[in-house]
XYZ file of C-alpha atoms in Angstrom:
420
model
C 220.008 147.239 52.305
C 221.630 145.761 55.397
C 221.276 142.034 55.976
C 221.158 140.159 59.304
C 224.742 139.036 58.675
C 225.832 142.687 58.920
C 224.945 142.619 62.622
C 226.726 139.450 63.702
C 229.036 139.517 66.750
C 232.689 140.389 66.298
C 235.082 137.428 66.151
C 235.883 136.028 69.586
C 239.512 135.290 70.459
C 240.423 131.640 71.064
C 241.550 132.367 74.625
C 238.249 134.017 75.499
C 236.326 131.131 73.948
C 238.268 128.614 76.023
C 237.644 130.638 79.179
C 233.966 130.852 78.333
C 233.699 127.082 77.867
C 235.188 126.413 81.294
C 232.972 129.111 82.833
C 229.850 127.125 81.869
C 231.087 124.010 83.636
C 232.855 122.124 80.846
C 236.501 121.045 80.569
C 238.972 123.231 78.725
C 238.570 122.445 75.008
C 241.435 120.935 73.059
C 240.739 123.309 70.154
C 238.411 126.131 69.119
C 237.956 127.719 65.705
C 235.493 129.977 63.933
C 233.729 128.372 60.982
C 233.218 130.104 57.655
C 229.534 129.422 57.135
C 226.726 131.479 55.654
C 224.822 131.890 58.932
C 222.720 135.060 59.014
C 221.918 135.220 62.712
C 224.849 133.528 64.467
C 228.613 133.444 64.556
C 229.548 129.753 64.522
C 232.519 128.072 66.214
C 233.813 124.501 66.325
C 234.656 123.372 69.861
C 236.593 120.126 70.336
C 237.343 118.178 73.509
C 239.585 115.254 74.331
C 237.981 111.828 73.959
C 238.091 111.272 77.723
C 235.891 114.349 78.211
C 232.880 112.811 76.443
C 231.099 112.239 79.756
C 231.047 116.000 80.371
C 229.266 116.905 77.139
C 226.264 114.570 77.314
C 223.786 114.297 75.671
C 226.160 114.912 72.740
C 227.319 111.672 71.124
C 230.828 112.955 70.372
C 233.373 115.446 71.672
C 232.922 117.676 68.613
C 230.529 120.517 69.396
C 229.189 123.611 67.646
C 228.806 126.951 69.435
C 226.239 129.330 67.936
C 226.670 132.874 69.265
C 223.670 135.108 68.564
C 223.627 138.566 67.092
C 221.336 141.311 68.372
C 218.511 140.549 65.964
C 215.722 139.084 68.108
C 216.596 139.070 71.806
C 215.562 136.122 73.971
C 212.763 134.507 71.987
C 214.857 133.233 69.044
C 217.266 131.323 71.289
C 214.442 129.857 73.368
C 212.529 128.884 70.241
C 215.453 127.004 68.722
C 216.291 125.180 71.946
C 212.646 124.283 72.557
C 212.191 122.965 69.004
C 215.340 120.847 69.158
C 214.434 119.437 72.572
C 210.842 118.750 71.557
C 211.948 116.884 68.431
C 214.442 114.822 70.442
C 211.687 113.759 72.824
C 208.720 113.336 70.492
C 210.154 112.232 67.141
C 212.877 110.237 65.444
C 213.962 113.234 63.370
C 217.770 113.531 63.571
C 218.609 116.882 65.175
C 221.667 117.944 67.186
C 221.554 117.516 70.953
C 221.681 120.680 73.062
C 224.542 120.645 75.591
C 224.277 124.174 77.050
C 222.313 127.323 76.217
C 221.571 130.788 77.524
C 218.891 133.190 76.266
C 220.409 136.030 78.291
C 223.667 137.964 78.018
C 224.651 137.204 81.627
C 227.668 135.118 80.646
C 231.328 135.632 79.780
C 230.533 136.210 76.094
C 227.795 138.727 76.950
C 225.813 137.065 74.169
C 223.005 134.567 73.852
C 224.355 131.189 72.767
C 223.550 127.550 72.078
C 226.179 124.802 72.381
C 225.218 121.781 70.264
C 226.693 118.486 69.246
C 228.287 118.601 65.809
C 226.267 116.607 63.303
C 228.452 114.316 61.164
C 228.368 114.357 57.381
C 228.042 117.088 54.772
C 225.153 119.289 53.730
C 223.359 117.715 50.781
C 223.669 120.831 48.618
C 227.474 120.639 48.847
C 227.626 117.123 47.390
C 224.468 117.156 45.275
C 226.361 116.915 41.988
C 227.878 113.591 43.144
C 224.575 111.957 44.050
C 223.117 109.172 41.935
C 219.415 109.052 41.086
C 219.100 106.181 43.542
C 220.687 108.268 46.313
C 218.401 111.217 45.549
C 215.338 108.996 45.740
C 216.497 107.625 49.094
C 217.023 111.171 50.405
C 213.539 112.185 49.268
C 212.030 109.171 51.018
C 213.904 109.952 54.234
C 212.812 113.601 54.096
C 209.228 112.517 53.474
C 209.389 110.454 56.652
C 210.724 113.518 58.500
C 207.951 115.810 57.239
C 205.290 113.202 58.026
C 206.567 113.007 61.605
C 206.279 116.789 61.904
C 202.664 116.577 60.694
C 201.747 113.666 62.969
C 201.525 115.953 66.010
C 198.926 118.714 65.715
C 198.667 121.844 67.851
C 195.888 124.336 68.550
C 197.847 127.585 68.195
C 199.940 129.644 65.796
C 203.264 130.622 67.326
C 206.668 129.323 68.267
C 207.905 127.153 71.111
C 209.627 128.344 74.248
C 211.373 126.834 77.252
C 212.308 127.905 80.776
C 215.815 129.006 81.752
C 218.252 126.164 82.385
C 216.022 123.378 81.049
C 218.195 120.783 79.287
C 215.615 117.992 79.284
C 212.640 119.665 77.605
C 210.295 119.376 80.574
C 209.103 123.007 80.375
C 208.470 123.300 76.614
C 205.233 125.081 75.692
C 203.878 127.288 72.878
C 205.470 130.716 72.831
C 205.945 133.859 70.742
C 206.128 133.587 66.987
C 209.350 134.109 65.000
C 209.502 135.761 61.593
C 212.451 136.843 59.449
C 210.270 139.736 58.292
C 210.270 141.210 61.796
C 211.662 144.685 62.294
C 214.814 143.900 64.278
C 216.572 146.332 66.646
C 219.515 147.252 64.343
C 217.137 148.065 61.475
C 214.753 149.996 63.716
C 217.679 152.213 64.709
C 218.656 152.719 61.059
C 215.257 153.186 59.411
C 212.759 154.234 62.084
C 214.626 156.314 64.651
C 215.561 159.102 62.172
C 211.878 159.534 61.202
C 209.730 158.139 64.031
C 211.758 158.009 67.265
C 210.593 155.710 70.027
C 209.520 152.645 68.068
C 210.770 149.280 69.298
C 210.742 145.566 68.604
C 207.552 145.307 70.685
C 205.663 148.128 68.940
C 206.396 146.905 65.405
C 206.147 143.105 65.717
C 203.572 140.566 66.866
C 204.122 138.240 69.798
C 201.761 135.303 70.366
C 201.017 132.466 70.638
C 197.672 132.956 68.904
C 194.496 130.877 69.124
C 194.348 130.161 65.427
C 195.143 131.738 62.080
C 192.423 134.397 62.426
C 193.801 135.729 65.707
C 197.329 135.698 64.287
C 196.169 137.538 61.164
C 194.340 140.161 63.228
C 197.438 140.820 65.329
C 199.639 141.026 62.244
C 197.236 143.374 60.450
C 197.085 145.598 63.524
C 200.887 145.935 63.559
C 201.051 146.525 59.807
C 198.361 149.211 59.952
C 200.182 150.848 62.852
C 203.482 150.893 60.943
C 201.822 152.257 57.792
C 200.185 155.020 59.834
C 203.531 156.056 61.340
C 206.366 155.935 58.810
C 206.592 158.728 56.201
C 207.632 156.302 53.444
C 204.318 154.440 53.779
C 202.180 157.591 53.518
C 201.080 156.791 49.909
C 199.358 153.588 51.102
C 197.917 155.020 54.311
C 194.421 155.185 52.823
C 194.189 151.384 53.310
C 194.406 151.698 57.114
C 190.691 152.306 57.927
C 189.600 149.245 55.927
C 192.380 147.119 57.407
C 191.254 148.179 60.891
C 187.667 147.145 60.109
C 188.894 143.759 58.872
C 190.998 143.353 62.020
C 187.967 143.982 64.225
C 185.880 141.504 62.220
C 188.517 138.790 62.597
C 188.347 139.240 66.376
C 184.592 138.838 66.647
C 183.457 135.679 68.427
C 180.077 134.713 66.922
C 179.404 131.305 65.406
C 179.119 132.834 61.939
C 181.931 135.328 62.450
C 184.706 135.849 59.924
C 187.288 134.580 62.400
C 185.409 131.322 62.977
C 185.095 130.802 59.226
C 188.785 131.498 58.596
C 189.786 129.003 61.301
C 187.323 126.358 60.102
C 188.952 122.988 59.502
C 192.500 124.159 60.198
C 195.147 122.022 61.865
C 198.478 123.400 63.020
C 201.836 121.645 62.789
C 205.459 122.332 63.630
C 207.187 123.610 60.491
C 210.892 124.147 59.985
C 210.401 127.800 59.099
C 208.148 130.769 59.775
C 204.809 131.505 58.112
C 206.031 133.722 55.306
C 209.616 132.948 54.313
C 209.783 129.263 55.103
C 213.089 128.878 53.299
C 215.060 126.607 55.539
C 213.989 123.028 54.821
C 216.166 123.109 51.725
C 219.041 120.732 51.093
C 221.613 123.146 52.527
C 220.247 122.466 56.002
C 220.120 118.691 55.704
C 223.266 116.780 56.669
C 224.059 113.488 54.957
C 226.532 110.641 55.291
C 227.500 109.680 51.744
C 228.991 106.374 52.876
C 225.848 105.111 54.615
C 223.302 106.959 52.483
C 221.546 108.261 55.588
C 220.446 111.741 56.608
C 222.354 112.538 59.795
C 220.689 115.755 60.867
C 218.374 118.660 60.082
C 219.843 122.006 61.145
C 218.782 125.619 61.827
C 215.481 125.530 63.701
C 215.610 129.076 65.098
C 212.657 130.281 63.007
C 210.602 127.091 63.253
C 207.023 127.542 64.346
C 203.490 126.246 64.683
C 201.636 127.070 61.461
C 198.531 125.970 59.529
C 199.467 122.648 57.968
C 198.980 123.993 54.443
C 201.635 126.641 55.119
C 204.576 124.435 56.060
C 206.298 125.231 52.731
C 205.175 128.803 51.903
C 207.837 129.812 49.383
C 208.484 126.317 48.088
C 212.128 125.882 49.049
C 211.616 122.289 50.157
C 214.045 119.996 48.267
C 215.842 122.961 46.654
C 219.567 122.276 46.201
C 220.531 125.937 46.806
C 221.689 126.560 43.248
C 220.206 129.562 41.438
C 219.755 128.199 37.937
C 217.124 126.574 35.730
C 218.610 123.122 36.176
C 218.165 123.494 39.924
C 214.468 124.251 39.475
C 214.058 121.239 37.208
C 215.803 119.058 39.777
C 213.527 120.346 42.523
C 210.430 119.592 40.455
C 211.662 116.038 39.877
C 212.346 115.528 43.583
C 208.925 116.931 44.482
C 207.297 114.437 42.113
C 209.186 111.625 43.861
C 208.187 113.096 47.239
C 204.492 113.141 46.350
C 204.712 109.603 45.009
C 206.338 108.305 48.177
C 203.775 110.058 50.368
C 200.893 108.648 48.319
C 202.355 105.150 48.617
C 202.154 105.603 52.383
C 198.597 106.912 52.206
C 199.703 110.409 53.185
C 198.851 113.678 51.438
C 200.931 116.778 52.189
C 200.257 120.194 50.670
C 203.365 121.286 48.770
C 202.103 124.667 47.566
C 200.320 125.746 50.729
C 198.225 128.893 50.954
C 200.504 130.688 48.502
C 198.904 128.800 45.604
C 196.359 130.742 43.558
C 192.792 130.002 44.541
C 190.009 131.394 42.373
C 188.002 133.986 44.324
C 184.236 133.520 44.589
C 181.921 135.171 42.104
C 179.789 138.067 43.304
C 176.834 135.853 44.248
C 178.917 133.154 45.974
C 179.792 132.946 49.661
C 183.587 132.625 50.000
C 184.803 129.289 51.310
C 187.197 129.182 54.284
C 190.001 128.241 51.879
C 189.270 131.228 49.636
C 189.143 133.577 52.637
C 192.448 132.255 53.955
C 194.066 132.633 50.545
C 192.880 136.253 50.280
C 193.967 136.960 53.842
C 197.390 135.491 53.190
C 197.726 137.614 50.034
C 196.812 140.713 52.028
C 199.378 139.920 54.726
C 202.041 139.280 52.097
C 201.645 142.576 50.243
C 200.996 144.796 53.255
C 203.982 143.097 54.866
C 206.080 143.893 51.806
C 205.099 147.559 52.030
C 206.018 147.745 55.719
C 209.225 145.788 55.287
C 210.613 147.537 52.196
C 209.206 151.063 51.880
C 210.760 152.402 55.129
C 214.102 151.189 53.728
C 213.366 153.103 50.494
C 213.313 149.785 48.619
C 210.824 148.301 46.112
C 209.122 151.671 45.673
C 208.736 150.739 42.001
C 206.444 147.884 43.133
C 204.046 150.207 44.941
C 201.318 150.364 42.304
C 201.365 146.609 41.704
C 201.244 145.896 45.433
C 198.440 148.424 45.953
C 196.367 146.611 43.323
C 196.978 143.262 45.047
C 195.933 144.703 48.419
C 192.816 146.245 46.885
C 191.772 142.940 45.327
C 192.392 140.990 48.556
C 190.405 143.459 50.661
C 187.458 143.265 48.259
C 187.579 139.455 48.266
C 187.391 139.621 52.066
C 184.419 141.990 51.891
C 186.157 145.234 52.912
């Protein structure tokens, strides 16, 4: 199966990069080089200037910059979302994030690509030096990250979605809620590969939700509508098409407005916060995206905000990658558990409680004679979105077909718990 990295831009020659930099109003760089990083959605370049050129690259604090050149995965909204999130955090928090120097969410530039030019954050990613950290250093990192997460929860919103920003805004004055971002979206290169041969005419807009949405119920209804549409169209989802009528009934119920409506119940008591990652994958607030100065013991920056979004506060860590050191072994899991214990302890000492497991945790469904609580309904709804989303994401690629029966059972249970 293709990955987003398979659709990154071709390498850009140094001469063209230098010409591009001057074309956006900056001095000619003293050096340019492509970085070998594991970015999935951007080609990444280091851009350096002479020390006397610092005044031209404000608000960057140094003459070392990073150029992120976008692939063709999610046109326009991903670039705007990342810029808006970075600018908002600069204005409204003390979270260390790189300053934005220039950006363009169009292809009307010399590179013919969307791009963001950022200051280069000093230090190393924590995962790369984790083995050298003392227990004292790890505890300090956990405490600093707790302070970062608390700041993200301090501001609440009234929508599910992303953030967006107007063209040319470098000060964050036009930031407002915008379309949602999700790594599970059907992106243009994959639509061409897996939809066009079977169902010509589908597009990013027909297969993915937009937003922002006035709460989790409205978001869920929009997502279910898109999933039902995809299941009804693609031949590889034909074996699960019998779910569509019930999903459509649930979608309609979520959109009803009455005081005792399902949508009102689902939204009951919810607050929405800015999270570092989207609703379902949520993988990026791991230690590979946290920069650290080993000499000072301070976190110097949190990177990669392109899929950040406004989510129910319980869903800020949906697949539990927070504090993961990016190693795929049992010791890594044990380390993460230890750090999470320290994290909870630090939060409690501050009088703060943050949900680590989110809506992905198992919540016992109501018995037959019980009325489901809002939490139980949200858990069932999230389960339904997860497994229907898996069917729509994998089956058209002829992947995970062996999971079909298991996933069908999970969908059946979730629909019954929701009363459909």
